[in-house]
Coordinates of C-alpha atoms in Angstrom, one line a residue:
X1 CA 163.6 107.2 62.2
X2 CA 164.4 110.1 64.6
X3 CA 164.0 113.6 63.3
X4 CA 167.1 115.4 62.5
X5 CA 168.6 117.1 65.6
X6 CA 166.3 115.2 68.0
X7 CA 168.2 113.3 70.7
X8 CA 167.6 109.6 71.2
X9 CA 166.4 110.3 74.7
X10 CA 163.2 111.7 73.3
X11 CA 162.2 108.2 72.5
X12 CA 162.9 106.6 75.9
X13 CA 159.6 105.2 77.3
X14 CA 157.7 105.7 74.0
X15 CA 155.5 103.3 72.2
X16 CA 157.5 103.5 69.1
X17 CA 155.6 106.6 67.7
X18 CA 157.3 109.0 70.0
X19 CA 154.3 109.2 72.4
X20 CA 155.2 108.5 76.0
X21 CA 153.4 105.7 77.9
X22 CA 151.9 106.4 81.3
X23 CA 154.3 104.2 83.0
X24 CA 157.3 106.4 82.3
X25 CA 155.9 109.8 81.8
X26 CA 156.8 111.0 85.3
X27 CA 160.4 110.0 85.0
X28 CA 161.1 111.0 81.4
X29 CA 162.8 114.3 82.2
X30 CA 165.4 112.5 84.5
X31 CA 166.1 109.8 81.9
X32 CA 166.5 112.4 79.1
X33 CA 169.0 114.3 81.1
X34 CA 171.1 111.2 81.9
X35 CA 171.2 109.9 78.3
X36 CA 172.0 113.4 76.8
X37 CA 175.0 113.6 79.2
X38 CA 176.8 110.5 77.9
X39 CA 179.3 112.6 76.0
X40 CA 180.6 114.3 79.2
X41 CA 183.8 113.5 81.1
X42 CA 184.2 110.8 83.8
X43 CA 183.1 112.9 86.8
X44 CA 179.9 113.9 85.1
X45 CA 179.4 110.2 84.1
X46 CA 179.7 109.1 87.8
X47 CA 177.1 111.7 88.7
X48 CA 174.8 110.4 86.0
X49 CA 175.3 106.8 87.2
X50 CA 174.4 107.8 90.8
X51 CA 171.3 109.6 89.5
X52 CA 170.3 106.6 87.4
X53 CA 170.5 104.4 90.5
X54 CA 168.3 106.9 92.5
X55 CA 165.9 107.0 89.5
X56 CA 165.7 103.2 89.5
X57 CA 164.9 103.1 93.2
X58 CA 162.1 105.7 92.7
X59 CA 160.8 103.7 89.8
X60 CA 160.7 100.5 91.7
X61 CA 159.0 102.2 94.7
X62 CA 156.4 103.8 92.3
X63 CA 155.7 100.4 90.7
X64 CA 155.2 98.8 94.1
X65 CA 152.8 101.6 95.1
X66 CA 150.8 101.2 91.9
X67 CA 150.6 97.4 92.5
X68 CA 149.4 98.0 96.0
X69 CA 146.9 100.5 94.9
X70 CA 145.6 98.2 92.2
X71 CA 145.3 95.3 94.6
X72 CA 143.5 97.4 97.2
X73 CA 141.1 98.8 94.5
X74 CA 140.3 95.3 93.3
X75 CA 139.8 94.0 96.8
X76 CA 137.5 96.9 97.8
X77 CA 135.8 96.8 94.5
X78 CA 135.1 93.1 95.0
X79 CA 133.7 93.8 98.4
X80 CA 131.7 96.8 97.2
X81 CA 130.0 94.9 94.4
X82 CA 129.1 91.9 96.7
X83 CA 125.4 92.6 96.3
X84 CA 125.1 89.4 94.3
X85 CA 121.6 88.1 93.5
X86 CA 119.7 86.2 90.9
X87 CA 117.2 88.5 89.2
X88 CA 113.9 87.4 87.8
X89 CA 114.1 86.8 84.1
X90 CA 112.4 89.5 82.1
X91 CA 109.8 87.1 80.7
X92 CA 108.7 86.1 84.2
X93 CA 108.5 89.4 86.0
X94 CA 104.6 89.3 86.0
X95 CA 104.7 85.8 87.5
X96 CA 106.9 86.3 90.5
X97 CA 105.4 86.0 93.9
X98 CA 106.7 86.2 97.4
X99 CA 106.7 82.6 98.7
X100 CA 103.9 82.0 101.2
X101 CA 102.4 85.5 100.6
X102 CA 100.0 85.4 97.6
X103 CA 98.0 88.4 96.8
X104 CA 99.9 90.9 98.9
X105 CA 101.0 93.3 96.1
X106 CA 100.2 94.6 92.6
X107 CA 101.9 96.7 90.0
X108 CA 101.2 100.4 90.4
X109 CA 100.6 100.9 86.7
X110 CA 98.0 98.0 86.4
X111 CA 94.4 98.7 85.5
X112 CA 92.6 100.5 88.4
X113 CA 90.1 97.7 88.7
X114 CA 92.8 95.1 88.9
X115 CA 94.6 97.1 91.6
X116 CA 91.4 97.5 93.6
X117 CA 90.7 93.7 93.3
X118 CA 94.2 92.8 94.4
X119 CA 94.1 95.2 97.4
X120 CA 90.7 94.0 98.6
X121 CA 91.1 90.3 97.8
X122 CA 91.6 89.3 101.4
X123 CA 89.0 91.8 102.8
X124 CA 86.5 90.2 105.1
X125 CA 82.8 90.7 104.4
X126 CA 82.4 92.6 107.6
X127 CA 84.3 95.5 105.9
X128 CA 81.2 96.3 103.9
X129 CA 78.6 98.0 106.1
X130 CA 74.9 96.9 105.9
X131 CA 73.9 100.3 104.5
X132 CA 76.4 100.0 101.7
X133 CA 75.1 96.5 100.9
X134 CA 71.6 97.9 100.6
X135 CA 72.9 100.8 98.4
X136 CA 72.0 103.4 101.0
X137 CA 74.1 106.5 101.8
X138 CA 77.4 105.6 103.1
X139 CA 79.2 107.1 106.2
X140 CA 82.0 109.6 105.6
X141 CA 85.2 107.8 104.5
X142 CA 88.6 109.4 105.0
X143 CA 91.8 108.6 103.1
X144 CA 95.4 109.7 103.7
X145 CA 98.3 109.9 101.3
X146 CA 101.8 110.5 102.8
X147 CA 104.5 111.6 100.4
X148 CA 108.2 111.1 100.2
X149 CA 110.6 113.9 101.4
X150 CA 113.4 112.5 103.5
X151 CA 113.9 114.5 106.6
X152 CA 111.0 116.8 105.6
X153 CA 108.8 113.9 106.8
X154 CA 109.1 115.5 110.2
X155 CA 106.6 118.1 109.0
X156 CA 104.0 115.5 108.2
X157 CA 104.6 113.7 111.5
X158 CA 104.0 117.0 113.3
X159 CA 100.8 117.7 111.4
X160 CA 99.4 114.3 112.3
X161 CA 100.3 114.5 116.0
X162 CA 99.0 118.1 116.2
X163 CA 95.8 117.0 114.5
X164 CA 95.4 114.5 117.4
X165 CA 95.8 117.4 119.9
X166 CA 93.1 119.4 118.1
X167 CA 90.6 116.6 118.8
X168 CA 89.6 116.3 115.1
X169 CA 91.9 113.6 113.6
X170 CA 89.9 110.8 112.0
X171 CA 90.6 107.1 111.9
X172 CA 91.5 106.8 108.2
X173 CA 90.0 104.0 106.2
X174 CA 93.0 103.8 103.8
X175 CA 96.6 105.2 104.3
X176 CA 99.2 105.1 101.6
X177 CA 102.9 106.0 102.1
X178 CA 106.0 106.5 99.9
X179 CA 109.6 106.6 101.2
X180 CA 109.6 108.6 104.4
X181 CA 105.8 108.5 104.2
X182 CA 106.0 104.7 104.2
X183 CA 108.0 104.8 107.4
X184 CA 105.4 107.0 109.1
X185 CA 102.4 105.2 107.7
X186 CA 102.1 102.2 110.1
X187 CA 102.3 104.5 113.2
X188 CA 99.7 106.9 111.7
X189 CA 97.5 103.9 110.8
X190 CA 97.4 102.8 114.4
X191 CA 96.3 106.2 115.6
X192 CA 97.1 108.5 118.6
X193 CA 98.5 105.7 120.7
X194 CA 101.6 105.7 118.5
X195 CA 102.0 109.5 118.3
X196 CA 104.9 109.4 120.8
X197 CA 106.8 106.9 118.7
X198 CA 106.1 108.9 115.6
X199 CA 107.6 112.0 117.2
X200 CA 110.6 110.1 118.4
X201 CA 111.4 108.7 115.0
X202 CA 111.4 112.2 113.4
X203 CA 113.1 114.2 116.1
X204 CA 115.6 112.0 117.9
X205 CA 117.8 110.6 115.1
X206 CA 120.2 112.0 112.6
X207 CA 122.0 110.8 109.4
X208 CA 124.7 108.8 111.2
X209 CA 122.0 106.9 113.1
X210 CA 120.8 105.4 109.9
X211 CA 124.0 103.6 109.0
X212 CA 127.7 103.6 108.6
X213 CA 129.3 105.7 105.9
X214 CA 130.6 103.6 103.0
X215 CA 132.3 106.4 100.9
X216 CA 135.4 104.4 100.0
X217 CA 133.3 101.4 99.0
X218 CA 130.9 103.6 97.0
X219 CA 133.8 105.1 95.0
X220 CA 134.7 101.6 93.8
X221 CA 131.2 100.5 92.8
X222 CA 129.4 99.9 96.0
X223 CA 125.6 100.2 96.1
X224 CA 125.4 103.2 98.5
X225 CA 127.1 105.9 100.4
X226 CA 126.0 104.5 103.7
X227 CA 124.8 101.1 104.7
X228 CA 121.3 100.6 106.3
X229 CA 122.5 98.9 109.5
X230 CA 121.2 101.8 111.7
X231 CA 117.8 102.0 110.0
X232 CA 117.4 98.3 110.2
X233 CA 118.0 98.4 113.9
X234 CA 115.4 101.3 114.3
X235 CA 112.9 99.3 112.3
X236 CA 113.5 96.2 114.5
X237 CA 112.9 98.3 117.6
X238 CA 109.8 100.3 116.5
X239 CA 108.2 97.8 114.0
X240 CA 107.8 94.9 116.5
X241 CA 105.5 92.0 116.7
X242 CA 102.9 93.9 118.7
X243 CA 102.7 96.7 116.1
X244 CA 102.2 94.2 113.3
X245 CA 99.6 92.3 115.3
X246 CA 97.7 95.6 115.7
X247 CA 98.0 96.3 112.0
X248 CA 96.5 92.9 111.3
X249 CA 93.6 93.6 113.6
X250 CA 92.8 96.9 111.8
X251 CA 93.1 95.1 108.4
X252 CA 90.5 92.6 109.6
X253 CA 88.2 95.5 110.2
X254 CA 88.4 96.5 106.6
X255 CA 91.0 99.3 106.8
X256 CA 94.0 99.3 104.4
X257 CA 97.7 100.2 104.8
X258 CA 99.5 100.5 101.5
X259 CA 103.1 101.5 100.7
X260 CA 105.0 101.7 97.4
X261 CA 108.4 100.6 96.4
X262 CA 110.1 100.7 93.0
X263 CA 111.2 97.5 91.3
X264 CA 114.5 98.8 89.9
X265 CA 114.9 96.2 87.2
X266 CA 111.4 96.5 85.9
X267 CA 111.3 100.4 86.3
X268 CA 107.8 100.0 87.8
X269 CA 106.0 100.9 91.0
X270 CA 104.9 98.0 93.3
X271 CA 102.0 98.6 95.8
X272 CA 102.2 96.4 98.9
X273 CA 99.3 95.6 101.1
X274 CA 101.0 95.7 104.5
X275 CA 97.8 94.8 106.3
X276 CA 97.6 91.5 104.4
X277 CA 101.2 90.7 105.2
X278 CA 100.6 91.4 108.9
X279 CA 97.5 89.2 108.9
X280 CA 99.2 86.3 107.3
X281 CA 100.2 83.3 109.3
X282 CA 103.7 83.1 107.8
X283 CA 106.6 83.1 110.3
X284 CA 108.5 85.6 108.1
X285 CA 105.7 88.2 108.1
X286 CA 107.5 90.5 110.5
X287 CA 110.8 90.5 108.6
X288 CA 109.0 91.0 105.2
X289 CA 107.0 93.9 106.7
X290 CA 110.2 95.6 107.8
X291 CA 112.1 94.9 104.5
X292 CA 109.3 96.6 102.5
X293 CA 109.5 99.7 104.6
X294 CA 113.2 99.7 104.3
X295 CA 113.0 99.3 100.5
X296 CA 110.5 102.1 100.2
X297 CA 112.8 104.5 102.0
X298 CA 116.0 103.3 100.2
X299 CA 117.1 106.6 98.6
X300 CA 119.1 105.7 95.5
X301 CA 122.8 106.0 96.0
X302 CA 122.4 106.9 99.7
X303 CA 120.9 103.7 101.1
X304 CA 121.3 100.3 99.4
X305 CA 118.4 98.7 97.6
X306 CA 116.6 95.8 99.2
X307 CA 116.5 92.3 97.8
X308 CA 113.1 90.6 98.1
X309 CA 113.0 86.8 97.6
X310 CA 110.4 85.6 95.2
X311 CA 109.6 82.4 93.3
X312 CA 108.6 81.6 89.7
X313 CA 107.4 78.0 89.0
X314 CA 109.2 76.8 92.1
X315 CA 112.5 78.4 91.3
X316 CA 113.9 81.1 93.7
X317 CA 114.9 84.6 92.5
X318 CA 115.4 88.0 94.0
X319 CA 113.9 91.3 93.1
X320 CA 115.8 94.6 93.7
X321 CA 113.5 97.2 95.3
X322 CA 114.3 100.8 96.2
X323 CA 112.7 104.1 97.1
X324 CA 109.1 104.3 96.1
X325 CA 109.6 108.0 95.2
X326 CA 111.5 107.0 92.1
X327 CA 108.3 106.2 90.4
X328 CA 105.8 108.3 92.3
X329 CA 106.2 110.8 95.2
X330 CA 102.7 110.3 96.5
X331 CA 100.0 107.9 95.4
X332 CA 96.4 106.9 96.1
X333 CA 94.0 104.4 94.4
X334 CA 90.4 105.6 94.4
X335 CA 88.4 102.5 95.3
X336 CA 91.1 101.1 97.5
X337 CA 88.6 100.2 100.2
X338 CA 85.3 98.3 99.8
X339 CA 82.2 100.4 99.6
X340 CA 84.0 103.3 97.8
X341 CA 82.2 106.6 98.0
X342 CA 79.9 107.5 95.1
X343 CA 79.7 111.0 93.7
X344 CA 77.5 113.1 96.0
X345 CA 77.0 116.6 97.2
X346 CA 78.5 117.1 99.7
X347 CA 81.2 114.4 99.0
X348 CA 81.0 111.4 101.4
X349 CA 84.8 110.8 101.2
X350 CA 87.8 113.0 101.8
X351 CA 91.4 112.5 100.6
X352 CA 94.0 114.2 102.7
X353 CA 97.4 114.5 101.0
X354 CA 100.5 115.4 103.1
X355 CA 103.3 116.6 100.9
X356 CA 106.5 116.4 103.0
X357 CA 108.1 119.4 101.2
X358 CA 107.4 122.7 99.7
X359 CA 105.2 122.9 96.6
X360 CA 106.5 126.1 94.9
X361 CA 109.9 127.0 93.5
X362 CA 112.6 128.5 95.7
X363 CA 115.4 130.8 94.6
X364 CA 118.9 129.9 95.7
X365 CA 122.3 131.0 94.6
X366 CA 124.2 128.0 93.1
X367 CA 128.0 127.6 92.7
X368 CA 129.0 127.0 89.1
X369 CA 130.3 123.5 89.8
X370 CA 129.3 120.2 88.4
X371 CA 128.2 118.7 91.7
X372 CA 126.2 121.9 92.8
X373 CA 124.5 122.1 89.4
X374 CA 123.6 118.4 89.4
X375 CA 122.4 118.5 93.0
X376 CA 120.2 121.5 92.3
X377 CA 118.8 120.0 89.1
X378 CA 117.9 116.7 90.8
X379 CA 116.2 118.6 93.6
X380 CA 114.2 120.6 91.0
X381 CA 113.3 117.4 89.2
X382 CA 112.0 115.7 92.3
X383 CA 110.0 118.8 93.4
X384 CA 108.3 119.1 90.0
X385 CA 107.6 115.4 90.0
X386 CA 106.0 115.7 93.4
X387 CA 103.9 118.6 92.2
X388 CA 102.7 116.7 89.2
X389 CA 101.8 113.7 91.4
X390 CA 99.8 115.9 93.7
X391 CA 97.9 117.4 90.7
X392 CA 97.3 113.9 89.4
X393 CA 95.7 112.9 92.8
X394 CA 93.6 116.1 92.8
X395 CA 92.0 115.3 89.4
X396 CA 91.5 111.6 90.3
X397 CA 89.8 112.5 93.5
X398 CA 87.7 115.1 91.8
X399 CA 86.5 112.6 89.1
X400 CA 85.7 110.1 91.9
X401 CA 83.6 112.6 93.9
X402 CA 86.1 112.7 96.7
X403 CA 86.9 116.0 98.5
X404 CA 90.6 116.9 98.2
X405 CA 92.6 118.4 101.0
X406 CA 96.4 119.3 100.8
X407 CA 99.0 120.1 103.5
X408 CA 102.6 121.1 102.6
X409 CA 105.5 122.9 104.2
X410 CA 104.7 126.6 104.0
X411 CA 106.8 128.7 101.6
X412 CA 107.5 131.0 104.5
X413 CA 109.5 128.4 106.3
X414 CA 113.2 129.4 106.0
X415 CA 114.9 126.5 107.8
X416 CA 118.0 124.8 106.2
X417 CA 119.4 121.4 107.0
X418 CA 123.1 120.7 107.4
X419 CA 122.8 117.0 106.6
X420 CA 120.1 114.9 105.1
X421 CA 118.6 114.1 108.5
X422 CA 119.4 117.1 110.7
X423 CA 117.8 116.7 114.2
X424 CA 117.6 120.5 114.8
X425 CA 116.0 121.1 111.4
X426 CA 113.6 118.2 111.8
X427 CA 112.6 119.4 115.3
X428 CA 111.7 122.8 113.9
X429 CA 109.6 121.2 111.1
X430 CA 107.8 118.9 113.5
X431 CA 106.9 121.7 115.8
X432 CA 105.7 123.9 112.9
X433 CA 103.4 121.1 111.6
X434 CA 102.2 120.4 115.1
X435 CA 101.2 124.0 115.9
X436 CA 99.5 124.5 112.6
X437 CA 97.4 121.4 113.0
X438 CA 96.7 121.9 116.7
X439 CA 95.2 125.3 115.9
X440 CA 93.2 123.8 113.0
X441 CA 95.2 123.1 109.9
X442 CA 94.4 125.4 106.9
X443 CA 94.0 122.5 104.4
X444 CA 94.1 123.7 100.8
X445 CA 91.2 122.4 98.7
X446 CA 93.3 122.3 95.5
X447 CA 96.9 122.4 94.5
X448 CA 98.4 125.8 93.9
X449 CA 98.1 127.1 90.3

């Protein structure tokens, strides 16, 4: 029953308990005024009737608007979540293989000996020198690990091109890459002849060149803020059949090109032997090569994950792969090339690590808003993950008798970007790395304390 002295209008639009439903809450004040004025004279009643008609028209318009908004949301949501695929069953994740490409990948968390065996499975005997077969002293081997870092990858590109200009850049036996480092890795692998293309990639393009913004779609459950159409076109242009043929040639000589992605469903790193893919006879090798690079650089939420077709017992499935930096910002597998260097003094192998970012903490004033705090916290998490990964490589290299060398963006660099891939900012970084390497890069022999 109504409480004493409480008008009946207080219950209009209620759910029976006196609480207003969302449908009528906006119009409750008007309805209450109309019903409370029923005791008035005829003139006032006419006014009330006119007001009720206006109210009804508003209510009908609002209902139509809500219906339209709901229909649009469902339509967009349906489009946004159209990344439909058939995932590999959990019990079969270790059995999945890319059809026609056996032995081209391994889990990053597998036993080191299993990783080494998988990576070298297709290596020709010519990759082992006669001196190594006799157990004699081996020639100096050089390894390079390129980290993630988005637009900061321009710094690493500058270092490599400047190193060429100095006249001292080696031909690396093994190159590994993650995220932006994966995109650069094939061009670095093929040496100075591709320096021009490496510079183009990191100084000519900006965020909008990578794809079309999908903000509305992302709000309703889409996989990313921008699609990868632009990046796919860039890969199609730069990673062409000639480049892949040259990678296959170097693979046949015993050199290794490895990049990492993250299997999103399994939460595990996957190491791909791009040289083995390039050297295969499968007609889809070019497309697969590109898709793996695309996956390694697929920043979560920014670029969509990449679906890789696999088979298990003759049945087809798809794996979802994304940024390799999710699991590790930089990686290397000691023993990833036949004839791994043994401990010696001085070391007969060098591991060069290029961290596309700063190592140390940076102070910055942050707005006390949820987005600013979350963004800053995520950036801090990634930086400390990268620092831990670099330290991990240092100790692994040390235990394997490999000399460690580290390059990173200097703490003194004060540039700021206005967008994730800012051409002006990236040009400054490229030029900085280039000049430092051209003059003789001051490689650190250990990570900072």
